[in-house]
Short mmCIF file of C-alpha atoms in Angstrom, two decimals:
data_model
loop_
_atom_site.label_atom_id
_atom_site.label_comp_id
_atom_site.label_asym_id
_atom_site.label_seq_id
_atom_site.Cartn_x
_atom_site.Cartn_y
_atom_site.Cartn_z
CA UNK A 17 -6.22 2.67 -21.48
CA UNK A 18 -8.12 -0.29 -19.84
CA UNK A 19 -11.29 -0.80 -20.14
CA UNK A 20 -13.65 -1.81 -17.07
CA UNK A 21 -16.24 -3.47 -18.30
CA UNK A 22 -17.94 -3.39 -14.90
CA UNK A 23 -18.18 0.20 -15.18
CA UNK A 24 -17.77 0.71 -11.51
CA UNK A 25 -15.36 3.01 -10.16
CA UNK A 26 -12.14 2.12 -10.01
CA UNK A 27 -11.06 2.80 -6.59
CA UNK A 28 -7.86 1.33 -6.01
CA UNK A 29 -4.70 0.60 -8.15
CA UNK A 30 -1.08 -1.33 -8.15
CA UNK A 31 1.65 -2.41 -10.44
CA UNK A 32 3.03 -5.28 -9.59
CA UNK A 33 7.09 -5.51 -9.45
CA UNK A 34 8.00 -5.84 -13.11
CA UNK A 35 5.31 -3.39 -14.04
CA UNK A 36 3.81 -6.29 -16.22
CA UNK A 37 0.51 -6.16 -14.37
CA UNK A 38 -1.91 -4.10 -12.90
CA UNK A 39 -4.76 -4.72 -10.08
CA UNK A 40 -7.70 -2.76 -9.51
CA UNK A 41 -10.11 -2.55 -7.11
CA UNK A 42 -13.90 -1.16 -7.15
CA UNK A 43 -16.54 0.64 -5.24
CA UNK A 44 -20.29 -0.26 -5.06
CA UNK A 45 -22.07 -3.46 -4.34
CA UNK A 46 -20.51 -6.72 -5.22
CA UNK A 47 -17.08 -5.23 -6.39
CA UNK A 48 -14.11 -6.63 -8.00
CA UNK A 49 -10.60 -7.12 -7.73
CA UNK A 50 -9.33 -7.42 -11.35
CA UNK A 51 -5.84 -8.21 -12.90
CA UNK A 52 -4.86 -6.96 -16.17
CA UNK A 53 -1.88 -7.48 -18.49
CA UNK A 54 -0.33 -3.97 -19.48
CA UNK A 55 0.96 -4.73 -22.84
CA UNK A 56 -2.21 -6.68 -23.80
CA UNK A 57 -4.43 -3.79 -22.10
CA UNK A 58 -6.81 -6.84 -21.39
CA UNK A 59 -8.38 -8.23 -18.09
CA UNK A 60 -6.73 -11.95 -17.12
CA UNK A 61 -8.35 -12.51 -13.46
CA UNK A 62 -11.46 -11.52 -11.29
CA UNK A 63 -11.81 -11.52 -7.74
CA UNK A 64 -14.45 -11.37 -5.81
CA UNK A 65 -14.61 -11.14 -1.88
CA UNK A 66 -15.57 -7.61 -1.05
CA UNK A 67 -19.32 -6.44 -0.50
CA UNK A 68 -19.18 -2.69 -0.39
CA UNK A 69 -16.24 -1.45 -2.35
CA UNK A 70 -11.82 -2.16 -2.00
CA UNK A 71 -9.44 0.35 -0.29
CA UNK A 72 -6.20 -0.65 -1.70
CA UNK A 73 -4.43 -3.35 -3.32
CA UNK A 74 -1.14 -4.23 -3.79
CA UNK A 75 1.00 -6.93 -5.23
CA UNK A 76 3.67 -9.61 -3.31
CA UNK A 77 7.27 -9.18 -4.18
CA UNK A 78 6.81 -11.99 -6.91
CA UNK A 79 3.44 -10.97 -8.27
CA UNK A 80 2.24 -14.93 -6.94
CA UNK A 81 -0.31 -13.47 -4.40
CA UNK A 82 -2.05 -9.67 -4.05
CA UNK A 83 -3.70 -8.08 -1.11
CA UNK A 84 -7.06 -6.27 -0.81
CA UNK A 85 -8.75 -4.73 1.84
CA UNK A 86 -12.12 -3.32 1.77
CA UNK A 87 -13.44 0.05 2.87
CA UNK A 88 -14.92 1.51 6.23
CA UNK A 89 -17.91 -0.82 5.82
CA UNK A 90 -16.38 -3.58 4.50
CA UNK A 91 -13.03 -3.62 6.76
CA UNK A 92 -11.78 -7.25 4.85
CA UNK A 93 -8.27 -8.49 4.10
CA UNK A 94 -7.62 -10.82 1.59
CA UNK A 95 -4.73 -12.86 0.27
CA UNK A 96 -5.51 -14.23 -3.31
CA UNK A 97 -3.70 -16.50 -5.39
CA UNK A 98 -5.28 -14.63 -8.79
CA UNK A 99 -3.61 -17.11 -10.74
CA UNK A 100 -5.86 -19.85 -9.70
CA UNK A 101 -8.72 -17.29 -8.79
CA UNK A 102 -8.80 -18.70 -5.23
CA UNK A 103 -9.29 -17.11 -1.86
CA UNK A 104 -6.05 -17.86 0.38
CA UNK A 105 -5.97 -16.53 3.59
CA UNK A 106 -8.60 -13.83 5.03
CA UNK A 107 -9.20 -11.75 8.26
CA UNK A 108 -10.94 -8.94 9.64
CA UNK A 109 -9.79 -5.57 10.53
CA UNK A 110 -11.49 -2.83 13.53
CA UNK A 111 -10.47 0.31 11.75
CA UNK A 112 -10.21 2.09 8.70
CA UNK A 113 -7.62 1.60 6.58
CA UNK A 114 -5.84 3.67 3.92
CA UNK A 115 -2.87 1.67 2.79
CA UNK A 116 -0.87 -1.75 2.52
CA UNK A 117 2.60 -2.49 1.02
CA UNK A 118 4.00 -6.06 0.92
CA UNK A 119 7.60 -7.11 2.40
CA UNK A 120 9.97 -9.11 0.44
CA UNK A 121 10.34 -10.96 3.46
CA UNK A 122 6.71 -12.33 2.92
CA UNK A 123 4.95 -9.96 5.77
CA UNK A 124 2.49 -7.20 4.61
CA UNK A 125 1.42 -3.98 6.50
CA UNK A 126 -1.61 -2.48 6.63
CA UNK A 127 -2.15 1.31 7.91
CA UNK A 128 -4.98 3.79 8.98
CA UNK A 129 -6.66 5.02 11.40
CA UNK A 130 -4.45 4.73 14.97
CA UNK A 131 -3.86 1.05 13.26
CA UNK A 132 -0.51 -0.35 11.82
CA UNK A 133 -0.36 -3.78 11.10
CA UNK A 134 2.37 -6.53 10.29
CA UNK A 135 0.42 -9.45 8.65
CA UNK A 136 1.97 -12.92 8.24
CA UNK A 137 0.75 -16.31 6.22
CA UNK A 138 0.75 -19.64 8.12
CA UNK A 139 2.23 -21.19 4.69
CA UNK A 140 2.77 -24.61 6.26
CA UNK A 141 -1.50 -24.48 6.86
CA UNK A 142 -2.11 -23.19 3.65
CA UNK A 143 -0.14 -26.49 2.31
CA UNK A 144 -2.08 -28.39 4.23
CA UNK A 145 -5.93 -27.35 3.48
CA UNK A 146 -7.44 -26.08 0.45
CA UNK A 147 -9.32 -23.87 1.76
CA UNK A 148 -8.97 -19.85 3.15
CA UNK A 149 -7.25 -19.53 6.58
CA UNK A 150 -7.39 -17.07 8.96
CA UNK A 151 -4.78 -14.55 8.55
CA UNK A 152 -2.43 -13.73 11.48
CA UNK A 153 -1.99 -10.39 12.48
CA UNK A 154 0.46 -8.49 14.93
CA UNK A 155 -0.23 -4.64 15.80
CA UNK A 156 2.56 -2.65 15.36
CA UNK A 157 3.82 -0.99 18.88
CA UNK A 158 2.94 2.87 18.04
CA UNK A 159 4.12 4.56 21.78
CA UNK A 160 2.92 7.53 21.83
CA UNK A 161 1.61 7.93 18.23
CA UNK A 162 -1.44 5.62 18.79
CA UNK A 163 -3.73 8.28 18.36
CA UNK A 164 -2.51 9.19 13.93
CA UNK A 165 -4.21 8.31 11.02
CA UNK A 166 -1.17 6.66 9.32
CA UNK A 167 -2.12 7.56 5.61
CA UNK A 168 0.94 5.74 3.68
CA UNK A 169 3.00 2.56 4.38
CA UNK A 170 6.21 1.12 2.54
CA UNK A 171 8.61 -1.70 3.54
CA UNK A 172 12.15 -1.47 3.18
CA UNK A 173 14.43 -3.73 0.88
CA UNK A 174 18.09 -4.01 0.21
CA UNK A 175 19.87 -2.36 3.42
CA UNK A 176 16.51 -1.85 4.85
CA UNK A 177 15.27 -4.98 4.90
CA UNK A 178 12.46 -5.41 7.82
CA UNK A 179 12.30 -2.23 7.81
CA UNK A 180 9.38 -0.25 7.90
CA UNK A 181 8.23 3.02 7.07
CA UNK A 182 4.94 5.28 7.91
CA UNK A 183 3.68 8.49 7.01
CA UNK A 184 0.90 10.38 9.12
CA UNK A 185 -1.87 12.55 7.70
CA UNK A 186 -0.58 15.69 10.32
CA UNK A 187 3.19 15.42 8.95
CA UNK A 188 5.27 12.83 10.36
CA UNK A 189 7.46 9.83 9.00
CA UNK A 190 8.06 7.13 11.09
CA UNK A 191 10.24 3.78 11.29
CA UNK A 192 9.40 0.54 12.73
CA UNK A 193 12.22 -2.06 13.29
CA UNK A 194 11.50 -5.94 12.66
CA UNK A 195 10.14 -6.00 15.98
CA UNK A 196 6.81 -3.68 14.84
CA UNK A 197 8.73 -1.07 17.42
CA UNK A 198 8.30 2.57 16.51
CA UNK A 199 12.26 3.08 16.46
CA UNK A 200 12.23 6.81 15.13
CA UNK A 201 10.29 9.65 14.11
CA UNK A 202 10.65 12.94 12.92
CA UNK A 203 8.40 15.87 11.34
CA UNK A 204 8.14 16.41 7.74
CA UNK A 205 7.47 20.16 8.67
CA UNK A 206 4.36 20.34 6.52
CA UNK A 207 0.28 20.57 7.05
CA UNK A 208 -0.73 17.21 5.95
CA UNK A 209 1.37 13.85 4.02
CA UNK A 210 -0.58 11.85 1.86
CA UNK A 211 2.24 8.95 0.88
CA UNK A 212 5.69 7.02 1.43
CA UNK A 213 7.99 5.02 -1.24
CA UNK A 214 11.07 3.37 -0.73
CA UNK A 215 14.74 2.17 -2.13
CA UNK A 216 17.21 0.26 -1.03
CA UNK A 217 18.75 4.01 0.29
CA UNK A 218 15.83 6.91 0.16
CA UNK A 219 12.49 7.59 1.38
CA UNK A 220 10.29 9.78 -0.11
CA UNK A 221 7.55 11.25 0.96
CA UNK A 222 4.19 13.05 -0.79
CA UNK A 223 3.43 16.05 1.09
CA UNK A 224 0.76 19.07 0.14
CA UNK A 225 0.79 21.56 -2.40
CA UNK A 226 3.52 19.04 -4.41
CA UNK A 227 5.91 19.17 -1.62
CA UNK A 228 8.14 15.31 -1.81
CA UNK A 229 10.85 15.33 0.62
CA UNK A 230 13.83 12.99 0.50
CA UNK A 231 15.29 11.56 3.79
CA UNK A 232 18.10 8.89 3.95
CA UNK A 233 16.68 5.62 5.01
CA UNK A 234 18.80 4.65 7.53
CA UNK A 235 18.71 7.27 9.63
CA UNK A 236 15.72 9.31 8.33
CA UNK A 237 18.13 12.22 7.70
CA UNK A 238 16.83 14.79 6.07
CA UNK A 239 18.40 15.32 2.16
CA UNK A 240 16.20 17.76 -0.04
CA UNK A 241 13.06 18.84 -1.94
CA UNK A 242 12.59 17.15 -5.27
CA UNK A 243 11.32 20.24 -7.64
CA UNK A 244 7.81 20.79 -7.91
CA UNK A 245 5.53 20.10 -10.92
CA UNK A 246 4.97 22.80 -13.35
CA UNK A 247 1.52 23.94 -13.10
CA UNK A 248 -1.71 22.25 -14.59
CA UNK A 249 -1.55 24.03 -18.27
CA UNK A 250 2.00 24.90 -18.67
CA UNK A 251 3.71 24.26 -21.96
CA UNK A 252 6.98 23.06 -20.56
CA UNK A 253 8.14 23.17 -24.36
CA UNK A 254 7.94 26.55 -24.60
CA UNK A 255 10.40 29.31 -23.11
CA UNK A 256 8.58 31.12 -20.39
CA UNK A 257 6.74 35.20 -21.33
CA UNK A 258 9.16 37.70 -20.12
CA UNK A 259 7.60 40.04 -17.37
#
């Protein structure tokens, strides 16, 4: 249990790699992007640099920098060094978006709304000036998929790496090469997807009514249903009433 102090509501949340630490982000005016330390269940950073409320966060590969972007009114991303509490590199954004994931090849991606985006960090600038720069930004090539609300982004590691892989609210999974090319596609044969995650060999994907499908990653073929949760209220303990 953590305790906001702020009281706002927690709108956004990330581990970071080793599971160590957690950031948050808020909704309502002046909100926060706060680090905490799992084992000490206590609050070590706070960011701010968001008027209206944060989307999603999400950690670098190292846990040295995280990413926040602000909602539909806000429409802000921002690279923070939380160590030092200091604003590192910071752009805007034209549409909504529902998702970022971080590349251990020091790229992130945003997606949303007919928007996927590769962002990179001029490091040799940020050597050079203490102060934020301007993020750099490259849209991802979509074909004939511009028109999705792309509702969950991971990148790819291991075998995979510069890979990366999409998920659209109507039901498809898509792959983008290190080129931001839409390479494949398929359908998840469902009525809505909600999220991706990644290994160095599987993709899974979130789908309604507890649906998670499980495709190989380098090919996006299709390997099986994990099983689905029991119920809300079911004693898993206990052996099941005969009929």
């Amino acid at each position: 249990l953590l305790l906001n102090a702020s009281r706002k509501t927690v709108s956004a949340l990330a581990f970071s790699p080793d599971g160590k630490l957690v950031v948050t982000g808020e909704n309502g005016h002046c909100p926060a992007v706060r680090v905490w330390d799992v084992e000490e269940r206590a609050q070590i950073s706070e960011l701010h640099g968001h008027k209206h409320g944060v989307t999603c966060v999400t950690f670098s590969p190292c846990a040295e920098y995280l990413v926040s972007v602000g909602h539909r009114h806000d429409r802000v991303v921002n690279v923070w060094d939380w160590k030092k509490g200091t604003l590192v590199a910071s752009n805007k954004v034209s549409c909504r978006v529902t998702a970022v994931a971080f590349s251990e090849e020091g790229f992130f991606v945003t997606a949303g709304q007919r928007h996927v985006k590769f962002w990179f960090l001029d490091s040799a600038r940020e050597l050079k000036v203490k102060e934020t720069v301007p993020l750099l930004g490259r849209s991802g090539l979509l074909g004939g998929l511009h028109d999705n609300v792309f509702c969950g982004v991971a990148c790819g590691g291991g075998g995979t790496l510069g890979s990366t892989f999409c998920v659209t609210r109507s039901g498809l999974l898509c792959l983008f090469n290190r080129r931001r090319v839409l390479e494949k596609w398929i359908g998840l044969k469902v009525s809505l997807a909600t999220c991706v995650c990644v290994g160095e060999e599987l993709v899974f994907c979130g789908c309604d009514n507890g649906t998670v499908r499980i495709f190989q990653a380098q090919d996006l073929r299709y390997l099986g249903d994990l099983p689905k949760p029991h119920p809300l209220g079911v004693d898993v303990t206990r052996a099941p009433q005969p009929r």
